[in-house]
Amino acid sequence: MKTLLLASAVALAPIAAVAAPETYVFDASHTQIVFSYNHLGFSTGYGMFGGFEGEIQYDAEDPAASSVTTSWDVTTMLTGWEGRYEHFMSDDFFGASDDKTVSFTSKSIEVTGDDTGLITGDLTLNGVTKEVVLDAVLTQAGDHPMEGKPWLGFHATTTLIRSDYNLGMFAPYVSDEVEVEISIEAMKAE
């Protein structure tokens, strides 16, 4: 009888050890994307998106099995100057597209360190879908001190080429390369 119980426990152990990914949703109040670009060699222009939603399927035991999806409306862009915003929304840039939704869906994650990884996914911007790689860091995983529930923090960077998304007006004088920084907090879904 003991042998049968031991054999059953050993047979079931791998099943118990495999945990399914857990769903986390973005904390829209603490999730931002900041982008920057060189303006004619004189200055650096900045813009931001914030307050959007997304979802992470997080597998703490096998981070490579995790995934992320998000989308937002390009018209939520903040630039710090109304004239620049209006120009970005004009036919010179985003107005040329009927689809105002920006979205990212991960396809794979390559774990590169204890808290780092390369997230490859499809970015759809201005009606064009291209594969991008996010250089990501898990900044923290644990219970949120004020919310009292599991929370995740991530930081990621990438460089986009504007002209890849039909947004290349004034390149190369205004840099075709756009640096992107992403900061995400996500709470365990209930």
mmCIF file of C-alpha atoms in Angstrom, residues 23-178:
data_model
loop_
_atom_site.group_PDB
_atom_site.id
_atom_site.type_symbol
_atom_site.label_atom_id
_atom_site.label_comp_id
_atom_site.label_asym_id
_atom_site.label_seq_id
_atom_site.Cartn_x
_atom_site.Cartn_y
_atom_site.Cartn_z
ATOM 1 C CA THR A 23 -3.524 36.962 -15.231
ATOM 2 C CA TYR A 24 -2.397 40.465 -14.312
ATOM 3 C CA VAL A 25 -4.029 43.630 -15.637
ATOM 4 C CA PHE A 26 -2.297 46.963 -16.126
ATOM 5 C CA ASP A 27 -2.684 49.585 -13.432
ATOM 6 C CA ALA A 28 -3.617 52.364 -15.873
ATOM 7 C CA SER A 29 -2.670 55.052 -13.351
ATOM 8 C CA HIS A 30 0.941 53.795 -13.236
ATOM 9 C CA THR A 31 1.550 52.661 -16.811
ATOM 10 C CA GLN A 32 3.199 54.959 -19.327
ATOM 11 C CA ILE A 33 4.991 54.894 -22.638
ATOM 12 C CA VAL A 34 7.402 57.756 -23.211
ATOM 13 C CA PHE A 35 8.955 58.347 -26.626
ATOM 14 C CA SER A 36 11.724 60.703 -27.705
ATOM 15 C CA TYR A 37 13.287 61.812 -30.970
ATOM 16 C CA ASN A 38 15.967 64.221 -32.145
ATOM 17 C CA HIS A 39 14.558 67.441 -33.595
ATOM 18 C CA LEU A 40 16.919 68.862 -36.235
ATOM 19 C CA GLY A 41 19.916 68.332 -33.952
ATOM 20 C CA PHE A 42 18.750 71.220 -31.751
ATOM 21 C CA SER A 43 16.574 69.478 -29.194
ATOM 22 C CA THR A 44 14.959 66.248 -28.075
ATOM 23 C CA GLY A 45 11.195 66.011 -28.488
ATOM 24 C CA TYR A 46 9.147 63.940 -26.050
ATOM 25 C CA GLY A 47 5.675 62.488 -26.001
ATOM 26 C CA MET A 48 3.734 60.104 -23.823
ATOM 27 C CA PHE A 49 0.842 57.703 -23.742
ATOM 28 C CA GLY A 50 -0.706 56.804 -20.389
ATOM 29 C CA GLY A 51 -3.872 55.530 -18.795
ATOM 30 C CA PHE A 52 -4.329 52.556 -21.103
ATOM 31 C CA GLU A 53 -5.197 48.939 -20.435
ATOM 32 C CA GLY A 54 -3.388 45.698 -21.055
ATOM 33 C CA GLU A 55 -3.008 42.176 -19.756
ATOM 34 C CA ILE A 56 -0.067 40.017 -18.769
ATOM 35 C CA GLN A 57 -0.246 36.253 -18.508
ATOM 36 C CA TYR A 58 2.614 35.820 -16.032
ATOM 37 C CA ASP A 59 4.258 32.472 -15.370
ATOM 38 C CA ALA A 60 6.684 32.939 -12.460
ATOM 39 C CA GLU A 61 8.030 29.393 -12.820
ATOM 40 C CA ASP A 62 8.599 29.669 -16.573
ATOM 41 C CA PRO A 63 8.788 33.361 -17.574
ATOM 42 C CA ALA A 64 9.298 32.376 -21.236
ATOM 43 C CA ALA A 65 5.710 31.043 -21.171
ATOM 44 C CA SER A 66 4.360 34.479 -20.194
ATOM 45 C CA SER A 67 2.673 36.896 -22.610
ATOM 46 C CA VAL A 68 1.448 40.481 -22.853
ATOM 47 C CA THR A 69 -1.223 42.268 -24.903
ATOM 48 C CA THR A 70 -2.235 45.908 -24.929
ATOM 49 C CA SER A 71 -3.864 48.532 -27.118
ATOM 50 C CA TRP A 72 -4.747 52.223 -26.970
ATOM 51 C CA ASP A 73 -6.004 55.082 -29.105
ATOM 52 C CA VAL A 74 -3.234 57.192 -30.701
ATOM 53 C CA THR A 75 -5.268 60.337 -30.033
ATOM 54 C CA THR A 76 -4.500 59.951 -26.303
ATOM 55 C CA MET A 77 -0.927 61.095 -27.057
ATOM 56 C CA LEU A 78 0.447 63.883 -24.876
ATOM 57 C CA THR A 79 3.140 66.149 -26.351
ATOM 58 C CA GLY A 80 3.180 69.181 -24.060
ATOM 59 C CA TRP A 81 2.224 71.573 -26.853
ATOM 60 C CA GLU A 82 -1.158 71.675 -28.615
ATOM 61 C CA GLY A 83 0.362 72.701 -31.955
ATOM 62 C CA ARG A 84 2.653 69.651 -32.013
ATOM 63 C CA TYR A 85 -0.215 67.358 -31.049
ATOM 64 C CA GLU A 86 -2.361 68.777 -33.874
ATOM 65 C CA HIS A 87 0.500 68.286 -36.346
ATOM 66 C CA PHE A 88 1.025 64.668 -35.219
ATOM 67 C CA MET A 89 -2.704 64.004 -35.706
ATOM 68 C CA SER A 90 -2.705 65.652 -39.165
ATOM 69 C CA ASP A 91 -2.353 63.892 -42.527
ATOM 70 C CA ASP A 92 1.427 64.443 -42.259
ATOM 71 C CA PHE A 93 1.469 61.733 -39.590
ATOM 72 C CA PHE A 94 -1.367 59.760 -37.953
ATOM 73 C CA GLY A 95 -4.261 61.403 -39.809
ATOM 74 C CA ALA A 96 -3.222 59.455 -42.901
ATOM 75 C CA SER A 97 -4.588 56.277 -41.290
ATOM 76 C CA ASP A 98 -8.208 55.433 -40.598
ATOM 77 C CA ASP A 99 -7.118 53.117 -37.773
ATOM 78 C CA LYS A 100 -6.218 55.089 -34.654
ATOM 79 C CA THR A 101 -5.522 51.996 -32.521
ATOM 80 C CA VAL A 102 -1.993 51.138 -31.468
ATOM 81 C CA SER A 103 -1.567 47.564 -30.245
ATOM 82 C CA PHE A 104 1.137 45.157 -29.119
ATOM 83 C CA THR A 105 0.826 41.385 -28.818
ATOM 84 C CA SER A 106 3.797 39.351 -27.670
ATOM 85 C CA LYS A 107 4.817 36.251 -29.617
ATOM 86 C CA SER A 108 7.765 34.986 -27.575
ATOM 87 C CA ILE A 109 9.930 35.778 -24.592
ATOM 88 C CA GLU A 110 13.621 34.956 -24.386
ATOM 89 C CA VAL A 111 14.800 34.931 -20.778
ATOM 90 C CA THR A 112 18.243 36.590 -20.627
ATOM 91 C CA GLY A 113 18.791 36.814 -16.852
ATOM 92 C CA ASP A 114 17.130 36.425 -13.461
ATOM 93 C CA ASP A 115 14.870 39.444 -14.072
ATOM 94 C CA THR A 116 15.504 40.294 -17.737
ATOM 95 C CA GLY A 117 14.210 39.164 -21.081
ATOM 96 C CA LEU A 118 13.612 40.041 -24.696
ATOM 97 C CA ILE A 119 9.919 40.201 -25.556
ATOM 98 C CA THR A 120 9.258 39.796 -29.269
ATOM 99 C CA GLY A 121 5.845 40.798 -30.540
ATOM 100 C CA ASP A 122 3.768 42.474 -33.200
ATOM 101 C CA LEU A 123 3.324 46.236 -32.930
ATOM 102 C CA THR A 124 0.509 47.698 -35.010
ATOM 103 C CA LEU A 125 0.896 51.436 -35.448
ATOM 104 C CA ASN A 126 -0.700 53.676 -38.070
ATOM 105 C CA GLY A 127 -2.237 50.622 -39.742
ATOM 106 C CA VAL A 128 1.150 48.867 -40.177
ATOM 107 C CA THR A 129 2.183 45.746 -38.257
ATOM 108 C CA LYS A 130 5.880 45.062 -37.652
ATOM 109 C CA GLU A 131 7.743 42.779 -35.309
ATOM 110 C CA VAL A 132 9.576 44.573 -32.492
ATOM 111 C CA VAL A 133 11.734 43.422 -29.594
ATOM 112 C CA LEU A 134 11.344 44.942 -26.138
ATOM 113 C CA ASP A 135 14.350 44.772 -23.823
ATOM 114 C CA ALA A 136 12.476 44.155 -20.566
ATOM 115 C CA VAL A 137 13.265 44.094 -16.861
ATOM 116 C CA LEU A 138 11.008 42.757 -14.116
ATOM 117 C CA THR A 139 11.547 45.562 -11.598
ATOM 118 C CA GLN A 140 9.504 44.005 -8.819
ATOM 119 C CA ALA A 141 7.084 41.175 -8.059
ATOM 120 C CA GLY A 142 5.317 41.005 -4.720
ATOM 121 C CA ASP A 143 2.413 42.220 -2.671
ATOM 122 C CA HIS A 144 1.526 45.881 -3.190
ATOM 123 C CA PRO A 145 1.977 47.613 0.192
ATOM 124 C CA MET A 146 -1.255 49.635 -0.107
ATOM 125 C CA GLU A 147 -3.458 47.303 -2.156
ATOM 126 C CA GLY A 148 -2.467 44.117 -0.297
ATOM 127 C CA LYS A 149 -2.445 41.895 -3.374
ATOM 128 C CA PRO A 150 0.107 40.554 -5.886
ATOM 129 C CA TRP A 151 1.621 43.208 -8.151
ATOM 130 C CA LEU A 152 4.223 43.300 -10.916
ATOM 131 C CA GLY A 153 6.445 46.090 -12.199
ATOM 132 C CA PHE A 154 8.227 46.126 -15.571
ATOM 133 C CA HIS A 155 10.458 48.507 -17.487
ATOM 134 C CA ALA A 156 11.191 48.012 -21.194
ATOM 135 C CA THR A 157 12.898 49.861 -24.019
ATOM 136 C CA THR A 158 13.008 49.636 -27.790
ATOM 137 C CA THR A 159 13.816 51.778 -30.809
ATOM 138 C CA LEU A 160 11.268 52.261 -33.592
ATOM 139 C CA ILE A 161 11.862 53.528 -37.114
ATOM 140 C CA ARG A 162 9.100 56.044 -37.925
ATOM 141 C CA SER A 163 9.222 55.451 -41.660
ATOM 142 C CA ASP A 164 8.468 51.731 -41.099
ATOM 143 C CA TYR A 165 5.010 52.893 -39.989
ATOM 144 C CA ASN A 166 4.451 55.511 -42.712
ATOM 145 C CA LEU A 167 5.324 58.285 -40.241
ATOM 146 C CA GLY A 168 8.632 59.377 -41.792
ATOM 147 C CA MET A 169 7.785 63.025 -42.559
ATOM 148 C CA PHE A 170 10.904 65.253 -42.329
ATOM 149 C CA ALA A 171 13.314 62.311 -41.836
ATOM 150 C CA PRO A 172 16.270 62.329 -41.517
ATOM 151 C CA TYR A 173 16.237 65.948 -40.257
ATOM 152 C CA VAL A 174 13.791 64.958 -37.563
ATOM 153 C CA SER A 175 15.229 61.593 -36.562
ATOM 154 C CA ASP A 176 13.656 58.532 -38.104
ATOM 155 C CA GLU A 177 14.608 56.643 -34.942
ATOM 156 C CA VAL A 178 12.290 57.037 -31.976
#
